[in-house]
Every structure is written in C-alpha cells, then in structure tokens.
Amino acid sequence: MFYIGCHLSVSGGYEAMGKTALSIGANTFQYFTRNPRGRGFKRPDNDDVAALNDLISKNGFAPPLAHAPYTFNPASADERIWNYSRDSMREDIEVLEDIPGALYNFHPGCHVGIGAEAGIENTARLLSEVITPGQNARVLIETMAGKGSEVGGRFEELRAIIDRVELTEHIGVCLDTCHIWDAGYDIAGDLDGVLSEFDRVIGLKRLCAVHLNNSLNPCGSHKDRHAKLLDGCIPPEALVRVTRHPALAELPFILETPNDDAGYAQEIAWLRAAQK
Ligand code: FE
Ligand code: FE
Ligand code: ZN
C-alpha cells in the first residue's frame, strides 16, 4: 500500500482532519499536537478521537503522525526550556495512548553553544525520562538540516541519541527529504548510497516515516526551506524515486510542502500517478 498524506491543521478537531485527508486523496496525515509556536495545551475530546479512529480503520489509513511543536528544545542546557519540553512531551504521548499505532515526531533540538555532544546527551536524557515501557506511540527523531546549532544533521548524531536511551523499541526515525538534502545527503544523485548509509549508521528497521519535501536550496546548504515537490532544487523524479524505493515501501509519506489543501491534492494525485 502507498501511504501518502500531508500536514493538516488540528484546529477543527481530530475527525475533521481525517475528513480533510479523505477529501484530498490522502490515506494518512500529520498534525501539530499543540500550537507550534505557542504554549497552550488543550486535551482533545474523547468522542472526537474515537470518531477519527473509526474513520482511520474504515478507510485503511496508516496511523497519523503527531508532530511536537517548535517550542520544544530537548537539547537545551536551559533547565526551564528542557523541563517544559519534557513535561509537554509526556502530555503529548499520553494523549496518543488513544490512537492505535500513533507515531510521535520531534526535532532533537539545538545545542545553542554547549556543543553537539552535550546537546545529544540532553536529548537522550529527555527521551529516557519520557518513554515508558508499555506506551502505545512510537517516538520518532527527525533528521535535521544541520542549520545553526541543530542536532541531528548527521545520521551519526541520531544514532548517538538512540544509543544513550534504554527503551529503544519505542524509538524510531523520521527521514525528511528536504532536511537530509540540505544536510548534504545527495538523494538525487545517489539515493541507494544515502539509504545504505542510513542503514549502516542507524538501521533501516528504525525508519518509520518520511517527510517528503523539496528544498529551495542546493544539497549541503544547511538552510531548511521547504519547497513544493515540482518547485525546488531536488529534481522531482528523484522524489518519486524515494516514494518507489523498495526499502521504503509501506512507510507513510507526509508532505510538508508550502501548499493549501488544493495544492496538496495535486501533489498527492501526481505521486499516486507516478506509482503505476
Ligand atoms: Fe519537523
Ligand atoms: Fe519535517
Ligand atoms: Zn523543515
């Protein structure tokens, strides 16, 4: 099955996201667990979540991907920010108990001057405190562009985080095509090489989701500016090859391209046509 979806707004509720996904030809989706740039948190309505679960099972969706807000910084040396990130992540994962097979994606954070090693240590300690043995959601560390002091621009850094956590059966990775391209992994020229590097360093069995984005900038630019699939520095055929690669079959692909719903519907239709 080819699972394709995009980032949707949670503001209209959970079931509403499922309906929007259906209306644009998606069979999975992503959403922010809370205001991406603010601090408010509202627990979702139980009936609304149950209605979404029903829609998901009736329509054969892949479980949704919940994305942590940008206000988290698990790598931070600032105790106030780190504690806020930890407590909020706990809350988010708690909510996901009610969504079977849910995935929870987060950015490993920025070390802001303390160095990558110390940042990795902080992120790993946060995961160790947050992850519990019987939890439902799998927590995915996202591959980053390596912009500024971002942790996670190299596969080795993700591996170093995972190596420091105990309950690693609950940890996976989400690969963002814009980010790894910007980080210097040439998925256009050598997709097989990049994926075998991923396999060697992290292990493909940890890969649970793909953010499918084009990039406004050339490979290795460390910028992180997403582009529409047909409209960036990565040749669109190379992005199609990502969706068709046997090592990535059955993974959910999530568009985070700058689009409205109509634009997403077009990209999804284009990708579906390219699968045949
Ligand atoms: Fe992200
Ligand atoms: Fe992403
Ligand atoms: Zn990004």
XYZ file of C-alpha atoms and ligand atoms in Angstrom:
279
model
C 0.000 0.000 0.000
C 1.203 3.515 -0.795
C 0.512 5.744 2.220
C 0.563 9.402 1.342
C -0.680 12.425 3.255
C 0.238 15.908 4.320
C 0.431 18.185 7.281
C -3.044 19.344 8.402
C -4.318 21.784 10.995
C -5.774 20.264 14.174
C -7.777 23.421 14.903
C -11.057 21.971 13.561
C -10.676 18.775 15.608
C -9.410 15.234 15.034
C -12.169 13.695 12.944
C -12.128 16.814 10.758
C -8.501 16.095 9.855
C -9.470 12.604 8.739
C -12.237 14.042 6.561
C -9.916 16.616 5.028
C -7.369 13.884 4.335
C -10.044 11.832 2.544
C -11.135 14.843 0.503
C -7.619 15.393 -0.889
C -6.888 11.748 -1.679
C -4.678 11.121 1.367
C -4.618 7.935 3.450
C -2.574 9.294 6.347
C -1.705 12.763 7.697
C 0.338 14.727 10.178
C -0.685 17.437 12.656
C 0.830 19.519 15.442
C -0.062 18.231 18.901
C -0.387 21.851 20.067
C 0.168 25.371 18.788
C 3.547 25.000 17.047
C 4.847 28.339 18.311
C 2.822 28.857 21.489
C 2.458 27.174 24.849
C -1.240 26.438 25.278
C -2.457 22.864 25.564
C -5.970 21.519 25.305
C -6.695 17.794 25.689
C -8.664 16.538 22.681
C -12.266 15.464 23.081
C -12.572 11.665 23.554
C -15.517 11.286 21.167
C -13.686 13.260 18.506
C -10.626 10.992 18.774
C -12.875 7.902 18.673
C -14.536 9.221 15.500
C -11.123 9.701 13.898
C -10.082 6.168 14.869
C -13.236 4.893 13.225
C -12.534 6.824 10.026
C -8.936 5.557 10.018
C -9.931 1.911 10.270
C -12.831 2.163 7.791
C -10.630 3.801 5.171
C -7.445 1.804 5.640
C -5.331 4.768 6.708
C -1.846 4.422 8.103
C -1.842 5.757 11.691
C -1.333 9.534 11.848
C 1.921 11.240 12.682
C 1.717 13.713 15.563
C 4.390 16.418 15.384
C 5.777 18.117 18.506
C 5.714 21.941 18.471
C 8.772 24.006 17.564
C 8.853 25.485 21.077
C 10.403 22.265 22.449
C 14.167 22.096 22.743
C 15.221 18.740 24.198
C 18.914 19.547 23.586
C 18.766 22.735 25.646
C 21.022 23.409 28.615
C 18.379 25.827 29.931
C 16.552 23.872 32.620
C 13.301 25.790 32.218
C 13.120 25.039 28.462
C 14.250 21.451 28.936
C 11.676 20.777 31.679
C 8.923 22.361 29.627
C 9.901 20.142 26.670
C 9.951 17.018 28.820
C 6.644 17.658 30.588
C 4.847 18.630 27.379
C 6.207 15.630 25.510
C 4.895 13.381 28.281
C 1.484 15.007 27.935
C 1.521 14.579 24.137
C 2.476 10.900 24.347
C -0.251 10.357 26.958
C -2.878 11.710 24.539
C -1.602 9.335 21.839
C -2.466 6.331 24.032
C -5.916 6.630 22.448
C -4.763 6.446 18.801
C -3.689 2.914 17.814
C -0.244 2.788 16.221
C 0.278 6.540 16.508
C 3.689 7.975 15.711
C 5.119 10.991 17.544
C 7.724 13.027 15.682
C 10.035 15.596 17.299
C 13.118 17.650 16.456
C 16.134 16.639 18.542
C 16.765 20.333 19.225
C 19.514 22.949 19.135
C 22.503 22.822 21.444
C 22.865 26.642 21.390
C 26.546 26.832 22.199
C 27.092 23.870 24.533
C 28.255 21.683 21.615
C 26.676 18.751 19.778
C 27.911 16.162 22.312
C 26.215 17.883 25.260
C 23.085 18.534 23.184
C 22.868 14.853 22.255
C 23.241 13.951 25.922
C 20.375 16.293 26.907
C 18.060 14.974 24.187
C 18.782 11.362 25.143
C 18.182 12.102 28.849
C 14.846 13.671 27.996
C 13.781 10.604 25.998
C 14.863 8.337 28.838
C 12.670 10.272 31.264
C 9.672 10.426 28.934
C 9.446 6.963 27.399
C 7.628 4.321 29.440
C 7.694 0.518 28.921
C 4.104 -0.095 27.809
C 3.460 3.058 25.807
C 1.494 2.964 22.578
C 3.106 5.708 20.491
C 6.440 5.248 18.805
C 8.634 8.326 19.223
C 10.420 9.392 16.048
C 13.526 11.550 15.961
C 13.514 13.669 12.795
C 16.589 14.010 10.603
C 17.527 17.702 10.526
C 19.167 20.077 8.051
C 22.029 20.957 10.399
C 21.040 24.616 10.412
C 22.735 26.721 13.123
C 23.341 24.582 16.219
C 20.731 21.978 15.269
C 21.428 18.450 16.483
C 20.550 15.647 14.060
C 22.036 16.868 10.778
C 24.174 13.728 10.600
C 22.859 10.182 10.861
C 25.628 9.571 13.427
C 24.044 12.127 15.764
C 20.685 10.357 15.682
C 22.464 7.082 16.336
C 24.302 8.649 19.293
C 20.970 9.723 20.806
C 19.409 6.282 20.338
C 22.492 4.590 21.831
C 22.025 6.519 25.069
C 18.370 5.526 25.601
C 17.222 2.248 27.137
C 13.704 1.552 25.858
C 14.715 1.874 22.227
C 11.902 -0.355 20.931
C 9.766 2.786 21.305
C 12.165 4.927 19.275
C 12.239 5.339 15.529
C 13.372 7.881 12.961
C 11.517 10.105 10.517
C 13.511 10.985 7.425
C 12.846 14.450 5.975
C 13.995 14.653 2.342
C 14.461 18.446 2.411
C 16.454 18.235 5.623
C 18.841 15.451 4.629
C 19.390 17.086 1.226
C 20.227 20.369 2.951
C 22.416 18.411 5.383
C 24.471 17.159 2.417
C 23.000 13.737 1.614
C 22.574 13.616 -2.163
C 19.293 11.761 -2.577
C 19.088 12.889 -6.210
C 22.494 11.610 -7.323
C 22.825 8.576 -5.064
C 19.636 7.515 -3.272
C 20.867 3.942 -2.834
C 24.096 5.211 -1.280
C 22.239 7.511 1.135
C 19.865 4.737 2.202
C 22.674 2.245 2.719
C 24.486 4.870 4.769
C 21.291 5.283 6.818
C 21.122 1.520 7.202
C 24.771 1.243 8.231
C 24.608 4.054 10.810
C 21.058 3.881 12.189
C 19.418 0.788 10.689
C 16.559 0.929 8.190
C 14.361 -1.001 10.606
C 14.196 2.179 12.714
C 12.817 4.217 9.822
C 9.090 4.694 10.452
C 8.062 7.694 8.330
C 9.237 10.023 5.575
C 8.620 13.767 5.276
C 8.520 14.261 1.532
C 9.567 17.827 0.701
C 11.540 19.588 -1.956
C 14.163 22.160 -0.938
C 14.630 25.774 -2.022
C 18.388 25.329 -1.644
C 21.168 23.142 -3.036
C 22.420 19.958 -1.389
C 24.574 20.744 1.648
C 23.230 24.294 2.138
C 22.107 23.717 5.781
C 19.124 26.012 5.289
C 15.831 24.087 5.807
C 13.474 25.932 3.478
C 10.809 23.573 2.117
C 9.602 23.816 -1.479
C 6.716 22.339 -3.441
C 7.534 18.963 -4.999
C 7.827 20.341 -8.539
C 9.472 23.551 -7.499
C 12.793 23.079 -5.743
C 16.442 22.090 -6.113
C 15.740 18.355 -5.846
C 14.672 17.044 -9.272
C 11.022 15.912 -8.880
C 11.841 12.490 -10.406
C 14.279 11.971 -7.539
C 11.440 12.493 -5.049
C 9.327 9.983 -6.967
C 12.214 7.510 -6.729
C 12.147 7.991 -2.947
C 8.460 7.001 -2.836
C 9.124 3.961 -5.035
C 12.251 2.701 -3.327
C 11.755 -0.888 -2.103
C 13.490 -0.114 1.220
C 10.806 2.491 1.934
C 7.734 0.562 0.833
C 4.762 0.688 3.253
C 6.144 3.734 5.097
C 3.857 6.761 5.466
C 4.974 9.702 3.277
C 3.968 13.109 4.613
C 4.100 16.297 2.544
C 5.204 19.432 4.402
C 5.354 21.478 1.247
C 4.066 25.082 1.172
C 0.542 24.340 -0.105
C -3.126 24.823 0.638
C -5.435 21.778 0.521
C -5.900 22.087 -3.259
C -2.132 22.163 -3.755
C -1.721 19.105 -1.549
C -4.441 17.286 -3.500
C -2.478 17.961 -6.706
C 0.824 16.720 -5.285
C -0.861 13.601 -3.894
C -2.526 12.873 -7.255
C 0.798 13.417 -9.042
C 2.580 10.988 -6.707
C -0.180 8.400 -6.961
C 0.005 8.520 -10.765
C 3.780 8.068 -10.539
C 3.398 4.827 -8.548
C 1.953 2.972 -11.547
Fe 9.617 18.558 11.596
Fe 9.931 17.553 8.512
Zn 11.961 21.541 7.840
